[in-house]
XYZ file of N, CA and C in Angstrom:
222
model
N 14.001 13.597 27.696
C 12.892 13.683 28.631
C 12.550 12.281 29.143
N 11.970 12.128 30.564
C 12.028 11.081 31.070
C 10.612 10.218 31.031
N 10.234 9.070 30.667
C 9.084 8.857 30.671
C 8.223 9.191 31.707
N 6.760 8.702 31.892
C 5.996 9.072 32.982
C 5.912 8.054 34.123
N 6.051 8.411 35.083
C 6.153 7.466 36.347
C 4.629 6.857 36.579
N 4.957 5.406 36.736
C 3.478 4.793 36.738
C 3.643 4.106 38.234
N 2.525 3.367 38.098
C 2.720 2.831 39.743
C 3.037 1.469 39.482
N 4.103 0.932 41.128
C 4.412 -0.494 40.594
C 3.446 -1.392 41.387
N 3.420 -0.912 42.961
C 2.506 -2.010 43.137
C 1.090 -1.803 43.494
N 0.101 -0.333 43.543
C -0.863 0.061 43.891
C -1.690 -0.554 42.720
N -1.618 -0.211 41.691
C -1.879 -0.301 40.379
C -3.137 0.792 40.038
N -4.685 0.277 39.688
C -5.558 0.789 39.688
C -5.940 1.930 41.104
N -5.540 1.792 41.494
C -5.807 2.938 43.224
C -4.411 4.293 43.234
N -3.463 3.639 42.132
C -2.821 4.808 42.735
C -3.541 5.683 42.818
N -4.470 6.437 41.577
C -4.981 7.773 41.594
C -5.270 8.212 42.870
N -5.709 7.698 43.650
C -5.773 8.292 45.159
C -4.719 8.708 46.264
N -3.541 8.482 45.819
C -2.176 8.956 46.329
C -2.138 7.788 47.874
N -1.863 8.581 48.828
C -1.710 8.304 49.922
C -2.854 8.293 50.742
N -4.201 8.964 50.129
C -5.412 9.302 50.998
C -6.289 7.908 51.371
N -6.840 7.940 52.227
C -7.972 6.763 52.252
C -7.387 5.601 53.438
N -6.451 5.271 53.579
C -5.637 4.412 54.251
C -5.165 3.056 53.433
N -4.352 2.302 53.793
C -3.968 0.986 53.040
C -5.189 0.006 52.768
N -5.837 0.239 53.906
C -6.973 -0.874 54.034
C -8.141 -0.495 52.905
N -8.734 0.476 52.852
C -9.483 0.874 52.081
C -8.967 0.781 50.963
N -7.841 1.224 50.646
C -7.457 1.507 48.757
C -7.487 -0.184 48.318
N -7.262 -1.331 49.131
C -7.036 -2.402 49.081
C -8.420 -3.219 48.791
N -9.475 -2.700 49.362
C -10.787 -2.932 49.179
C -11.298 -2.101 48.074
N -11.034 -1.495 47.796
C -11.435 -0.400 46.371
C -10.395 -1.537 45.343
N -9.278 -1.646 45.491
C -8.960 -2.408 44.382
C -9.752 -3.223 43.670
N -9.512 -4.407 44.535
C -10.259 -5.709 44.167
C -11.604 -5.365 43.816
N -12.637 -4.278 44.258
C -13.646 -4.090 43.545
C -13.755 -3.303 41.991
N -12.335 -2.736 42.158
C -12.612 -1.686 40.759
C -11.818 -2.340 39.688
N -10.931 -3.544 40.110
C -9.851 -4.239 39.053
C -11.619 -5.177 38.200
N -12.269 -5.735 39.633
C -13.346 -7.035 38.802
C -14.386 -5.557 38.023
N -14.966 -4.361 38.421
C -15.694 -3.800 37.564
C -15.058 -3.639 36.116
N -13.593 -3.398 36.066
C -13.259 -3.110 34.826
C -12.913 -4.223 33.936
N -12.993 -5.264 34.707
C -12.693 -6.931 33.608
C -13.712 -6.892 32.749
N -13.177 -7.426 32.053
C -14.483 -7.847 30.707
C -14.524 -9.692 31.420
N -15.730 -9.986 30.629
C -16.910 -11.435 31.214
C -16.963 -11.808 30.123
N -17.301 -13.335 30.664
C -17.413 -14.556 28.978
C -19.415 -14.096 29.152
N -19.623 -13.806 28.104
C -21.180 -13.743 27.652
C -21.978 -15.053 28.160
N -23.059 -15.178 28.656
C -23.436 -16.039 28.622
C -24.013 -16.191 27.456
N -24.189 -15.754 26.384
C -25.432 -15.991 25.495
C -24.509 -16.464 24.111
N -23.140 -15.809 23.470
C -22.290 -16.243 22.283
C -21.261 -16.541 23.078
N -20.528 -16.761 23.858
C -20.060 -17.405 25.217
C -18.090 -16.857 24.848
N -17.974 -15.607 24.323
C -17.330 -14.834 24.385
C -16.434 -13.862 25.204
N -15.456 -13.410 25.136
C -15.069 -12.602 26.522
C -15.335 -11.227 26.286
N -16.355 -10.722 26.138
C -16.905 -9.566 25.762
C -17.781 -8.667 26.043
N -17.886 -9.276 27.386
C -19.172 -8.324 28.148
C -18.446 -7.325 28.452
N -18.887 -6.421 28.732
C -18.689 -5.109 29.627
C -19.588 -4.314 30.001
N -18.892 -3.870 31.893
C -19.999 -2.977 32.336
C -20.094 -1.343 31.683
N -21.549 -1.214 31.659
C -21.362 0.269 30.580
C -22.422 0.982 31.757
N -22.754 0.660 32.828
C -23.082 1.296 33.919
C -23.561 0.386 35.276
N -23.965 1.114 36.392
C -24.215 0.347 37.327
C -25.405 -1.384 37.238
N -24.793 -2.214 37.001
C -26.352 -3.260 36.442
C -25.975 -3.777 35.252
N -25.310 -2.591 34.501
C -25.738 -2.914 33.160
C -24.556 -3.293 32.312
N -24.458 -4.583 31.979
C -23.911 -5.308 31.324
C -23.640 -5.651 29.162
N -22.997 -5.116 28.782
C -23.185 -5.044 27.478
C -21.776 -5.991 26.384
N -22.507 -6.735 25.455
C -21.678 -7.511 25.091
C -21.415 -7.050 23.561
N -19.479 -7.113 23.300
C -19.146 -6.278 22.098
C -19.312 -7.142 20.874
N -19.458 -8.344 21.057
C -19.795 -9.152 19.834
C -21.170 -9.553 19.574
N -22.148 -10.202 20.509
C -23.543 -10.288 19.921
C -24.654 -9.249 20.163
N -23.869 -7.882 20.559
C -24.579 -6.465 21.068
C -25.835 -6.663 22.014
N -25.640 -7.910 23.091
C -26.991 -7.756 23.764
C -26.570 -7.325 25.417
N -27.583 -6.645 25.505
C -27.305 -5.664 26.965
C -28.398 -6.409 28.252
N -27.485 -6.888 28.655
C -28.285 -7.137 30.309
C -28.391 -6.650 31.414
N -29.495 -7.054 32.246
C -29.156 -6.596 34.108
C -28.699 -7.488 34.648
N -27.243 -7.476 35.124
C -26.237 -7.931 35.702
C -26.110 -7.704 37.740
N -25.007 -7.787 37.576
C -24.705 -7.117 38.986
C -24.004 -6.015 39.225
N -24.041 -4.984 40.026
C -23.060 -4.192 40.396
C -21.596 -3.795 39.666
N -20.883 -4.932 40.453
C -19.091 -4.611 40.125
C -19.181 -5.803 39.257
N -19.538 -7.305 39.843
C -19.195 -8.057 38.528
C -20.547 -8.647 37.712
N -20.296 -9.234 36.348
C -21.269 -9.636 35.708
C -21.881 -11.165 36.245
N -23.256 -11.229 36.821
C -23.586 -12.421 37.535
C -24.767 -13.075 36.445
């Protein structure tokens, strides 16, 4: 059996196939690659933030949760 076909150069957007146009999936990238990065903390200065909703910023080593920005942690 053959493994599963992944994407080579869409990456995060394939899920949307062909829909949306080039331009858009291209602008959805770059916003949904920086929402899903993890951030150096400002506070134990760690790479461990993560967004756990719109704003909201949460860090896996000194467990403190901030209001951030949007897509990236500001």
């Amino acid at each position: 059996m053959a493994p599963a076909k992944r994407t080579k150069k869409v990456g995060i957007v394939g899920k949307y196939g062909t829909r949306y146009g080039a331009s858009l999936r291209k602008m959805v990238k770059k916003i949904e690659i920086s929402q899903h990065a993890k951030y150096t903390c400002s506070f134990c200065g760690k790479t461990k933030m993560k967004r756990k909703a719109v704003g909201i910023w949460h860090c896996g080593s000194c467990m403190k949760t901030v209001a951030g920005g949007a897509w990236t942690y500001k």
